[in-house]
Coordinates of C-alpha atoms in Angstrom, one line a residue:
Chain O
M15 CA 0.0 0.0 0.0
A16 CA 1.3 3.4 -0.9
S17 CA 2.0 5.9 1.8
V18 CA 0.0 9.1 2.3
K19 CA 3.1 11.1 1.3
A20 CA 3.6 9.2 -1.9
T21 CA -0.1 9.5 -2.8
M22 CA 0.0 13.2 -2.1
Q23 CA 3.1 13.6 -4.3
C24 CA 1.3 11.6 -7.0
L25 CA -1.6 14.0 -6.8
G26 CA 0.7 17.0 -7.1
I27 CA 0.3 18.2 -3.5
D28 CA 3.3 20.0 -2.1
T29 CA 4.7 17.9 0.7
G30 CA 7.8 20.0 1.3
G31 CA 6.7 21.8 4.4
S32 CA 4.2 21.3 7.1
V33 CA 1.4 19.1 5.8
S34 CA -2.1 18.5 7.2
V35 CA -3.7 15.3 6.3
L36 CA -7.2 16.7 6.6
G37 CA -6.3 20.0 5.0
D38 CA -4.0 19.0 2.2
F39 CA -4.8 15.3 1.6
F40 CA -8.6 15.6 2.0
G41 CA -8.8 19.3 0.9
F42 CA -10.8 20.5 3.9
I43 CA -10.2 24.3 4.2
R44 CA -10.8 24.1 8.0
K45 CA -8.5 21.1 8.4
R46 CA -11.3 19.3 10.1
V47 CA -13.9 16.8 9.1
P48 CA -17.0 18.9 8.6
T49 CA -20.1 18.5 10.8
D50 CA -22.9 16.6 9.2
P51 CA -26.0 18.8 9.1
V52 CA -28.1 15.9 10.3
S53 CA -27.5 16.0 14.0
T54 CA -27.8 12.2 14.4
A55 CA -25.2 11.5 11.7
T56 CA -21.4 11.9 11.9
A57 CA -19.2 12.6 8.9
Q58 CA -16.2 10.3 8.8
V59 CA -13.3 10.0 6.5
S60 CA -10.8 7.2 5.9
V61 CA -7.1 7.7 5.0
L62 CA -6.9 4.3 3.6
G63 CA -10.1 4.8 1.6
Q64 CA -8.7 8.0 0.2
I65 CA -5.4 6.4 -0.8
R66 CA -7.4 3.6 -2.6
A67 CA -9.7 6.1 -4.3
C68 CA -6.6 7.9 -5.7
Q69 CA -5.2 4.6 -6.9
G70 CA -8.2 4.4 -9.2
Q71 CA -9.4 7.0 -11.7
H72 CA -9.9 10.4 -10.0
I73 CA -10.4 14.1 -10.6
H74 CA -8.9 17.1 -9.0
V75 CA -11.0 20.1 -8.0
N76 CA -10.3 23.8 -7.6
V77 CA -12.8 25.3 -5.2
I78 CA -12.9 29.0 -6.1
R79 CA -14.8 31.1 -3.6
V80 CA -16.1 34.4 -5.0
G81 CA -16.7 37.4 -2.8
F82 CA -16.7 35.7 0.5
D83 CA -15.0 38.8 1.9
A84 CA -18.4 40.5 1.4
I85 CA -20.3 37.9 3.5
S86 CA -22.0 39.8 6.4
G87 CA -21.9 38.4 9.9
G88 CA -18.2 38.4 10.6
S89 CA -16.0 35.5 11.4
T90 CA -18.8 33.3 12.6
A91 CA -20.6 33.6 9.2
L92 CA -17.4 33.0 7.3
D93 CA -16.6 29.9 9.4
A94 CA -20.0 28.6 8.7
A95 CA -19.4 29.2 5.0
F96 CA -16.1 27.3 5.1
E97 CA -17.8 24.4 6.8
K98 CA -20.4 24.2 4.0
L99 CA -17.5 24.1 1.5
D100 CA -15.9 21.3 3.4
Y101 CA -19.2 19.4 3.6
A102 CA -19.7 19.8 -0.1
I103 CA -16.2 18.3 -0.7
F104 CA -17.0 15.5 1.8
R105 CA -20.3 14.7 0.1
T106 CA -19.0 14.9 -3.4
R107 CA -16.3 12.4 -2.6
T108 CA -18.8 10.1 -1.1
I109 CA -21.2 10.4 -4.0
Y110 CA -18.7 9.7 -6.7
Q111 CA -17.3 6.8 -4.8
Q112 CA -20.4 5.0 -6.1
I113 CA -18.9 4.9 -9.6
N114 CA -15.3 4.4 -8.4
L115 CA -14.3 8.0 -9.3
G116 CA -12.1 9.5 -6.6
V117 CA -11.8 13.1 -5.7
G118 CA -8.0 13.6 -5.4
R119 CA -6.4 17.0 -4.9
V120 CA -8.7 19.7 -3.7
L121 CA -7.2 23.2 -3.7
H122 CA -8.9 26.4 -2.5
W123 CA -8.7 29.7 -4.3
F124 CA -10.4 33.0 -3.8
I125 CA -11.6 36.0 -5.8
T126 CA -12.5 39.1 -3.7
A127 CA -15.7 40.9 -4.2
A128 CA -13.8 43.8 -5.7
E129 CA -12.0 41.6 -8.1
A130 CA -15.2 39.8 -9.1
N131 CA -16.7 43.1 -10.1
G132 CA -20.2 42.0 -9.2
A133 CA -19.9 38.3 -10.1
D134 CA -20.0 37.4 -6.4
D135 CA -23.8 37.9 -6.7
L136 CA -24.9 36.4 -9.9
G137 CA -27.9 38.1 -11.4
S138 CA -28.2 35.9 -14.5
E139 CA -26.8 32.7 -16.0
G140 CA -24.8 34.9 -18.4
E141 CA -22.9 36.4 -15.5
C142 CA -22.0 32.9 -14.4
D143 CA -20.7 32.1 -17.9
D144 CA -18.6 35.3 -17.9
L145 CA -17.2 34.5 -14.4
I146 CA -16.1 31.0 -15.7
A147 CA -14.5 32.6 -18.8
D148 CA -12.8 35.4 -16.9
W149 CA -11.0 33.2 -14.3
S150 CA -9.1 30.0 -14.5
V151 CA -6.7 28.1 -12.4
Q152 CA -3.9 26.9 -14.7
N153 CA -3.7 23.3 -13.5
D154 CA -5.5 20.0 -14.3
G155 CA -8.3 20.5 -11.8
V156 CA -11.9 21.3 -12.5
D157 CA -12.7 24.9 -11.6
A158 CA -15.7 25.0 -9.3
F159 CA -16.9 28.5 -8.5
V160 CA -18.9 29.1 -5.3
V161 CA -20.4 32.5 -5.1
R162 CA -21.7 34.6 -2.2
N163 CA -25.2 34.8 -3.7
I164 CA -27.3 34.0 -6.8
S165 CA -30.0 36.6 -7.0
D166 CA -31.6 35.1 -10.2
T167 CA -34.1 32.5 -8.9
D168 CA -33.9 30.6 -12.3
F169 CA -30.9 28.7 -11.1
V170 CA -29.0 27.5 -8.1
G171 CA -25.9 26.3 -9.9
R172 CA -24.9 26.1 -13.5
A173 CA -22.8 24.1 -15.9
S174 CA -22.5 26.0 -19.1
A175 CA -21.8 23.0 -21.3
I176 CA -22.1 19.2 -21.1
P177 CA -19.4 18.1 -21.0
G178 CA -17.3 20.9 -19.8
E179 CA -13.9 21.6 -21.3
C180 CA -10.4 21.1 -20.0
D181 CA -8.7 23.8 -22.1
K182 CA -8.3 26.5 -19.5
D183 CA -8.5 29.3 -22.1
A184 CA -11.9 28.1 -23.2
K185 CA -15.2 29.5 -21.9
D186 CA -16.7 26.2 -20.6
D187 CA -13.8 25.2 -18.5
G188 CA -15.6 25.3 -15.2
L189 CA -18.9 25.4 -13.4
C190 CA -20.9 27.5 -11.0
A191 CA -21.2 25.1 -8.2
G192 CA -23.6 27.1 -6.1
E193 CA -24.2 29.9 -3.7
I194 CA -23.0 29.7 -0.2
G195 CA -26.1 31.2 1.4
R196 CA -28.1 27.9 0.9
A197 CA -28.5 25.2 3.5
A198 CA -25.5 22.8 3.6
E199 CA -27.3 19.7 2.2
G200 CA -28.8 21.5 -0.8
F201 CA -25.6 23.3 -1.6
A202 CA -23.6 20.1 -1.4
R203 CA -25.9 18.3 -3.7
T204 CA -25.9 21.1 -6.2
F205 CA -22.0 21.1 -6.1
A206 CA -21.9 17.4 -6.9
H207 CA -24.8 17.7 -9.5
E208 CA -23.1 20.5 -11.5
L209 CA -19.8 18.6 -11.4
G210 CA -21.7 15.7 -12.9
H211 CA -22.7 17.9 -15.8
H212 CA -19.1 19.1 -16.3
L213 CA -18.0 15.5 -16.4
G214 CA -20.5 14.7 -19.1
L215 CA -23.8 13.7 -17.4
S216 CA -27.1 15.1 -18.6
H217 CA -30.3 15.3 -16.5
N218 CA -31.9 11.8 -16.3
H219 CA -35.2 13.4 -17.3
G220 CA -36.4 15.8 -20.0
G221 CA -37.8 19.3 -19.8
A222 CA -40.6 19.8 -17.3
N223 CA -40.9 16.2 -16.3
C224 CA -39.3 14.3 -13.5
P225 CA -38.2 10.7 -13.8
G226 CA -41.0 8.1 -13.7
T227 CA -39.4 6.0 -11.0
T228 CA -38.4 6.6 -7.4
A229 CA -34.9 5.4 -8.3
G230 CA -34.7 8.0 -11.1
C231 CA -35.9 10.7 -8.8
N232 CA -33.2 9.7 -6.4
N233 CA -30.5 10.0 -9.0
L234 CA -27.9 12.8 -8.5
M235 CA -28.7 14.0 -12.0
A236 CA -32.4 14.6 -11.3
Q237 CA -33.0 18.2 -10.8
T238 CA -33.6 19.3 -7.2
R239 CA -37.3 19.8 -7.7
C240 CA -37.6 16.1 -8.6
A241 CA -35.5 15.0 -5.7
T242 CA -37.9 16.8 -3.4
S243 CA -41.2 16.0 -5.2
C244 CA -40.8 12.3 -6.2
G245 CA -37.5 11.3 -4.6
G246 CA -36.5 10.9 -1.0
G247 CA -35.2 14.4 -0.6
I248 CA -32.0 16.2 -1.4
R249 CA -29.9 14.1 1.0
T250 CA -31.1 10.8 -0.5
A251 CA -31.2 11.8 -4.2
V252 CA -27.5 11.3 -4.9
L253 CA -27.5 7.9 -6.6
L254 CA -25.3 7.3 -9.7
T255 CA -25.7 4.4 -12.0
A256 CA -23.1 2.2 -13.6
S257 CA -24.1 3.7 -17.0
Q258 CA -23.4 7.2 -15.7
G259 CA -20.1 5.9 -14.4
S260 CA -19.2 4.7 -17.9
T261 CA -20.1 8.0 -19.4
I262 CA -17.5 9.7 -17.2
L263 CA -14.8 7.0 -17.0
T264 CA -14.7 5.1 -20.2
A265 CA -14.8 5.3 -24.0
P266 CA -13.3 7.8 -23.6
A267 CA -13.0 9.1 -20.1
H268 CA -13.7 12.8 -19.6
C269 CA -10.5 14.9 -20.1
A270 CA -10.5 15.9 -16.4
V271 CA -10.3 12.2 -15.2
Q272 CA -6.8 11.3 -14.1
S273 CA -5.3 7.8 -14.2
G274 CA -4.7 6.0 -10.8
C275 CA -1.7 6.8 -8.7
Chain N
M18 CA -41.5 29.2 -16.8
S19 CA -37.8 28.4 -16.7
L20 CA -37.0 24.9 -15.6
S21 CA -34.4 25.6 -13.1
D22 CA -32.8 23.3 -10.8
V23 CA -34.6 24.9 -7.9
E24 CA -35.2 23.6 -4.5
T25 CA -38.9 23.3 -3.8
R26 CA -39.9 23.2 -0.2
P27 CA -43.4 21.8 -0.3
E28 CA -43.4 21.4 3.4
L29 CA -43.6 25.2 3.8
D30 CA -46.8 27.0 3.0
E31 CA -46.8 30.5 1.6
D32 CA -47.8 32.1 4.9
T33 CA -44.8 30.6 6.5
L34 CA -42.5 31.7 3.7
V35 CA -43.9 35.2 3.7
D36 CA -43.3 35.4 7.4
Q37 CA -39.7 34.1 7.0
V38 CA -39.0 36.8 4.4
D39 CA -39.7 39.4 7.1
R40 CA -38.5 37.8 10.2
G41 CA -36.1 34.9 9.5
D42 CA -32.3 35.0 9.8
P43 CA -30.5 36.2 6.7
Q44 CA -30.3 32.7 5.2
E45 CA -33.9 31.9 5.9
R46 CA -35.1 35.3 4.5
G47 CA -33.2 34.8 1.2
E48 CA -34.3 31.2 0.7
A49 CA -37.9 32.0 1.6
L50 CA -38.0 34.9 -1.0
K51 CA -36.4 32.7 -3.6
E52 CA -38.9 29.9 -3.0
L53 CA -41.9 32.3 -3.3
L54 CA -40.5 33.7 -6.5
R55 CA -39.9 30.2 -7.9
R56 CA -43.5 29.3 -7.1
E57 CA -44.5 32.5 -8.9
S58 CA -46.5 33.3 -5.9
S59 CA -48.8 36.3 -6.2
R60 CA -48.1 37.1 -2.6
V61 CA -44.5 38.1 -3.3
R62 CA -45.1 40.8 -6.0
P63 CA -46.5 43.5 -3.8
F64 CA -43.5 43.6 -1.5
L65 CA -40.6 43.2 -3.9
G66 CA -40.4 47.0 -4.2
R67 CA -40.4 47.3 -0.4
I68 CA -37.6 44.8 0.0
V69 CA -35.4 46.4 -2.6
A70 CA -35.8 49.8 -0.9
D71 CA -35.2 48.4 2.6
R72 CA -31.8 49.7 3.7
T73 CA -31.8 47.3 6.6
A74 CA -32.4 44.2 4.6
P75 CA -29.5 41.9 3.6
S76 CA -27.8 42.8 0.3
G77 CA -28.6 39.4 -1.3
L78 CA -32.3 39.7 -0.4
R79 CA -32.4 43.1 -2.1
T80 CA -30.6 42.1 -5.2
T81 CA -32.9 39.0 -5.5
A82 CA -35.9 41.3 -5.4
A83 CA -34.3 43.7 -7.9
V84 CA -33.5 40.8 -10.4
A85 CA -37.1 39.6 -10.1
L86 CA -38.5 43.1 -10.8
G87 CA -36.3 43.3 -13.9
K88 CA -38.0 40.2 -15.4
E89 CA -41.4 41.8 -16.0
A90 CA -41.9 45.1 -17.8
T91 CA -44.5 47.0 -15.8
P92 CA -44.6 50.6 -14.7
E93 CA -44.6 49.6 -11.1
N94 CA -41.4 47.5 -11.5
E95 CA -39.7 50.2 -13.4
R96 CA -40.5 52.8 -10.7
A97 CA -39.3 50.4 -8.0
L98 CA -36.0 49.9 -9.8
I99 CA -35.5 53.6 -10.4
T100 CA -36.0 54.2 -6.7
A101 CA -33.4 51.5 -6.0
L102 CA -30.8 53.4 -8.0
A103 CA -30.4 55.6 -5.0
A104 CA -29.4 52.7 -2.7
D105 CA -26.1 52.9 -0.8
D106 CA -25.3 49.3 -1.6
P107 CA -23.4 49.1 -5.0
A108 CA -24.7 45.5 -5.5
V109 CA -28.3 46.7 -5.3
V110 CA -27.6 49.6 -7.6
A111 CA -26.0 47.2 -10.1
A112 CA -29.0 44.8 -10.0
A113 CA -31.4 47.7 -10.4
A114 CA -29.5 49.0 -13.4
R115 CA -29.4 45.6 -15.0
G116 CA -33.1 45.3 -14.5
L117 CA -33.7 48.7 -16.0
G118 CA -31.6 47.9 -19.0
R119 CA -34.0 45.0 -19.6
I120 CA -37.3 46.8 -19.0
G121 CA -36.7 50.5 -18.6
G122 CA -38.0 53.3 -20.8
P123 CA -37.1 57.0 -21.2
E124 CA -37.6 57.8 -17.5
A125 CA -35.3 55.0 -16.5
F126 CA -32.7 56.2 -19.1
G127 CA -32.9 59.6 -17.5
A128 CA -32.5 58.2 -14.0
L129 CA -29.5 56.2 -15.0
T130 CA -27.9 59.3 -16.4
R131 CA -27.8 60.6 -12.9
T132 CA -26.4 57.4 -11.4
T133 CA -22.9 56.0 -11.2
G134 CA -22.0 52.5 -10.6
R135 CA -21.4 49.1 -12.0
G136 CA -23.6 48.2 -14.9
V137 CA -25.1 51.6 -15.3
D138 CA -23.4 52.5 -18.6
F139 CA -24.5 49.3 -20.3
A140 CA -28.1 49.6 -18.9
Q141 CA -28.3 53.0 -20.7
T142 CA -26.7 51.6 -23.8
L143 CA -29.3 48.8 -24.0
I144 CA -32.2 51.1 -23.4
S145 CA -30.9 53.4 -26.0
Y146 CA -30.6 50.7 -28.7
R147 CA -34.0 49.2 -27.7
L148 CA -35.7 52.6 -28.0
G149 CA -33.7 53.9 -30.9
L150 CA -32.5 56.9 -28.9
G151 CA -29.2 57.3 -30.8
S152 CA -27.4 57.9 -27.6
R153 CA -24.7 55.9 -25.7
R154 CA -23.6 54.2 -28.9
L155 CA -20.9 51.5 -28.6
A156 CA -17.6 52.5 -30.1
E157 CA -16.2 50.5 -33.0
P158 CA -13.2 48.5 -31.9
E159 CA -9.8 48.7 -33.6
A160 CA -9.0 46.0 -36.1
A161 CA -6.2 44.7 -33.8
A162 CA -8.8 43.8 -31.2
L163 CA -10.5 41.3 -33.5
L164 CA -9.5 37.7 -33.3
D165 CA -8.2 35.9 -36.4
L166 CA -9.6 32.5 -37.2
D167 CA -7.2 29.6 -37.2
P168 CA -8.2 27.8 -40.4
R169 CA -6.4 24.6 -39.4
R170 CA -8.6 24.3 -36.3
A171 CA -11.8 25.9 -37.6
I172 CA -15.2 24.3 -36.9
T173 CA -18.1 24.9 -39.3
F174 CA -21.3 25.6 -37.5
R175 CA -24.2 23.3 -38.4
F176 CA -27.3 25.3 -39.2
E177 CA -30.6 23.6 -38.5
P178 CA -34.0 23.8 -40.1
P179 CA -36.4 26.3 -38.5
A180 CA -38.3 25.0 -35.5
D181 CA -40.8 26.2 -33.0
R182 CA -39.5 29.1 -30.9
P183 CA -39.3 28.8 -27.2
A184 CA -42.7 29.3 -25.6
D185 CA -43.9 32.9 -25.4
A186 CA -43.9 32.9 -21.6
A187 CA -40.2 31.8 -21.5
L188 CA -39.3 34.4 -24.1
R189 CA -41.0 37.2 -22.2
R190 CA -39.0 36.3 -19.1
E191 CA -35.8 36.5 -21.0
L192 CA -36.8 39.4 -23.2
P193 CA -39.4 41.4 -21.3
A194 CA -39.1 44.4 -23.5
I195 CA -37.7 43.2 -26.8
P196 CA -40.3 41.9 -29.2
V197 CA -39.2 39.0 -31.3
A198 CA -40.2 38.5 -35.0
E199 CA -42.4 35.5 -35.7
T200 CA -40.1 34.4 -38.5
G201 CA -36.6 34.7 -39.8
S202 CA -34.8 33.0 -36.9
V203 CA -31.7 30.8 -37.4
R204 CA -30.7 27.9 -35.2
F205 CA -27.2 26.3 -35.2
R206 CA -24.9 24.1 -33.3
C207 CA -21.2 24.7 -32.6
R208 CA -19.5 21.8 -30.8
N209 CA -21.6 21.1 -27.8
E210 CA -23.5 24.4 -27.9
H211 CA -26.9 25.0 -29.4
L212 CA -27.7 28.6 -30.3
W213 CA -30.6 30.4 -31.7
I214 CA -30.6 33.8 -33.4
L215 CA -33.9 35.5 -33.2
V216 CA -34.5 38.6 -35.3
S217 CA -36.2 41.3 -33.2
G218 CA -39.6 42.7 -34.1
D219 CA -38.1 46.2 -34.5
A220 CA -35.6 44.9 -37.1
A221 CA -38.3 43.0 -39.0
R222 CA -40.5 46.1 -39.2
A223 CA -37.8 48.5 -40.1
P224 CA -38.8 49.9 -43.5
R225 CA -35.3 50.6 -44.7
G226 CA -33.7 47.5 -43.2
L227 CA -31.2 47.6 -40.5
T228 CA -29.5 50.9 -41.4
E229 CA -32.4 53.2 -40.4
R230 CA -31.8 53.8 -36.8
D231 CA -30.2 52.4 -33.6
L232 CA -31.9 49.2 -32.7
V233 CA -31.6 45.7 -31.2
T234 CA -31.5 43.7 -34.4
A235 CA -31.4 40.3 -33.0
V236 CA -30.9 38.3 -29.8
V237 CA -28.8 35.1 -29.6
L238 CA -30.3 32.6 -27.2
K239 CA -28.2 29.7 -25.9
E240 CA -29.7 26.4 -24.9
S241 CA -29.0 26.0 -21.2
T242 CA -28.1 22.6 -20.0
C243 CA -28.7 23.2 -16.3
P244 CA -31.2 24.6 -15.8
D245 CA -33.0 23.4 -18.9
G246 CA -34.2 26.2 -21.2
W247 CA -33.0 29.1 -23.3
Q248 CA -31.1 32.1 -22.0
V249 CA -30.0 35.3 -23.5
Y250 CA -26.5 34.8 -24.7
E251 CA -25.9 37.9 -26.7
Y252 CA -27.7 41.0 -27.8
I253 CA -27.0 42.0 -31.4
V254 CA -27.3 45.8 -31.6
A255 CA -26.7 48.1 -34.6
H256 CA -26.5 51.8 -35.4
P257 CA -26.1 53.6 -38.8
R258 CA -22.7 54.6 -40.2
K259 CA -22.0 57.5 -42.4
D260 CA -21.2 55.2 -45.3
G261 CA -24.8 54.1 -45.5
G262 CA -24.2 50.8 -43.7
A263 CA -24.4 49.9 -40.1
A264 CA -22.1 48.9 -37.3
M265 CA -23.2 45.7 -35.5
F266 CA -22.1 44.7 -32.0
G267 CA -22.6 41.5 -30.2
V268 CA -22.9 42.3 -26.5
R269 CA -23.2 39.8 -23.6
P270 CA -25.9 40.5 -21.0
T271 CA -23.1 41.7 -18.7
G272 CA -22.3 44.4 -21.2
R273 CA -19.1 42.8 -22.5
L274 CA -18.5 43.4 -26.2
V275 CA -17.7 40.1 -27.8
H276 CA -18.5 40.5 -31.6
F277 CA -18.3 43.3 -34.1
G278 CA -19.1 43.6 -37.7
L279 CA -20.4 45.7 -40.5
L280 CA -23.6 45.6 -42.4
A281 CA -23.5 46.8 -46.0
Q282 CA -26.8 47.7 -47.5
T283 CA -27.3 46.3 -51.0
D284 CA -30.3 47.3 -53.2
V285 CA -32.8 45.8 -51.0
N286 CA -31.1 43.5 -48.6
A287 CA -27.9 43.7 -46.5
D288 CA -24.7 41.7 -46.2
I289 CA -23.5 41.1 -42.7
R290 CA -20.1 40.0 -41.5
L291 CA -19.3 39.5 -37.8
Q292 CA -16.0 38.7 -36.1
A293 CA -15.1 38.0 -32.5
L294 CA -13.2 40.4 -30.2
D295 CA -10.4 39.3 -28.0
A296 CA -12.1 38.7 -24.6
P297 CA -11.6 35.8 -22.2
G298 CA -13.1 32.6 -23.4
V299 CA -14.3 34.0 -26.7
M300 CA -13.5 31.9 -29.8
A301 CA -12.5 33.5 -33.1
L302 CA -15.5 33.7 -35.5
E303 CA -16.2 34.4 -39.1
F304 CA -20.0 34.8 -39.6
T305 CA -21.6 36.0 -42.8
A306 CA -25.2 36.3 -43.6
E307 CA -27.7 38.1 -45.8
Y308 CA -30.5 40.1 -44.2
I309 CA -33.7 39.9 -46.4
A310 CA -35.6 43.1 -45.8
A311 CA -38.8 41.9 -47.4
D312 CA -39.5 39.4 -44.7
G313 CA -37.0 40.4 -42.1
S314 CA -35.2 37.1 -42.2
L315 CA -31.6 36.3 -41.7
V316 CA -30.0 33.8 -44.2
P317 CA -26.6 32.6 -43.0
R318 CA -24.0 32.1 -45.7
S319 CA -21.1 30.7 -43.6
A320 CA -20.1 30.5 -40.0
Q321 CA -16.8 29.1 -38.6
G322 CA -15.3 29.3 -35.2
S323 CA -11.8 28.3 -33.9
P324 CA -9.4 29.0 -31.1
P325 CA -7.6 32.3 -31.9
S326 CA -4.7 31.9 -34.3
G327 CA -2.4 34.0 -32.2
R328 CA -1.8 34.6 -28.5
R329 CA -4.7 36.0 -26.6
R330 CA -4.2 39.5 -25.3
N331 CA -6.9 38.9 -22.7
P332 CA -6.4 35.5 -21.2
P333 CA -8.4 34.5 -18.1
A334 CA -7.1 35.8 -14.8
S335 CA -5.8 33.5 -12.0
P336 CA -7.5 33.6 -8.7
A337 CA -5.4 33.7 -5.5
R338 CA -4.5 30.6 -3.7
A339 CA -6.3 30.3 -0.3
P340 CA -4.4 28.7 2.5
T341 CA -6.2 26.2 4.8
Q342 CA -7.4 27.7 8.1
D343 CA -5.5 27.4 11.3

């Protein structure tokens, strides 16, 4: 079995200085396992499980927070926002484990409200598209933008193309993973859902309809309104099928998918 | 109605949601207002103006109200947004300006003239082209700002046969104050994108074609994958030139200029050629079409896109790396 250090080096994580397993290996910004929003549940991580996940196909994610410096409520509100980010990473890793896709390196980046020039509060899907086009992290991770607010009620997250691109000069090289003002569970599901679009998954239902089966409504790629109307709710509706796994991982794999360490 | 990936909360009735908008914590207030708007509740309309004007309300709540007001062109909504231009929160001013760009008339144009802030200039520009005011015209870019097509990597757009337009209700939400012609639209695909150029009603009715006055000639809609539906991708605006033709500009809803071209009037019809400007994420483009004045239709001749042939002068910026928290 490979060591944590060897796995981190394979993922491209700098192990030269002081290293935090929860912060650098798992990508939790608070260097802690996040609290599960369901009080009777406890979020848990496994170092061995993460090493094994990275030995298989995996993706890297750049979590880019936009305008968090403009969140009102001081350090308490900011800490709550960071906890939601960490929970979304935790959930995304758990959800994609179903199809044997690991979430490897998670790096955190920020754009201040002033730099974002208004894009910290998205008033239209077009503003999301321009945000994705304007900013890129020049590495092999998927750019997932998390904004302070989305004031257009037509969307809670957005993938501008299915699949998204890996050319970091292109306009569809990232996704708007959600707004941090939502409750943690809904935000985490949207984060994973939009990532699914970026990796090539379409909705599992058309137009105004929801899937005709409970299993379909409980799929990650059912829209949230389906998860709450005919599925078991946003916490439950995170299933992925083998077919969806094939779409991402085989013939050919999405360009963001890395070979195993 | 747009088919957004929205969170419905059937467990909460409208009375509860209305109460939460007024009395919840900031997260509850925002989510309750958004839920009411997604339900298209009649209960929410009367107090959108009050929310956007409430200096004590959270910024995100006020911008949400402002965006909603800008989706329906009514005198009440326009007045509420004009009032919001006086807000001390720049995000609220920007949202109000954006909304006025979509729905505002001469009064809004005047109010924007007296306002400074993000999005104000483009809101005036859009109103001016919509109403043919001949003011706030976009400046023609220098030739060096245009991207050159790379022929080796060029992709030819696939034009599709005409099909039913998006439903009127969906169009009105996207284009609350821009009438769209019944005919003359063009649909095409480029890689994994599906786009639709809709000729505006003003262009179709212009007796001397597109060189008569400032106007929104067309709107490009892009099929959105999540949420499902069509969204405004680009406004195509034009104004007359001294040579008898017109300058055409493709502008994103954020006000970013992404395409430019010239329209040359022939005996009856007009030849159009558009190219892309060097902006982050924009691909090089060569688009030519003929505008048939008799029926206001757009007949594409050719369209190709590619990554730019040279180095971009405006590549995407890099965000700053955030350390983990101690």
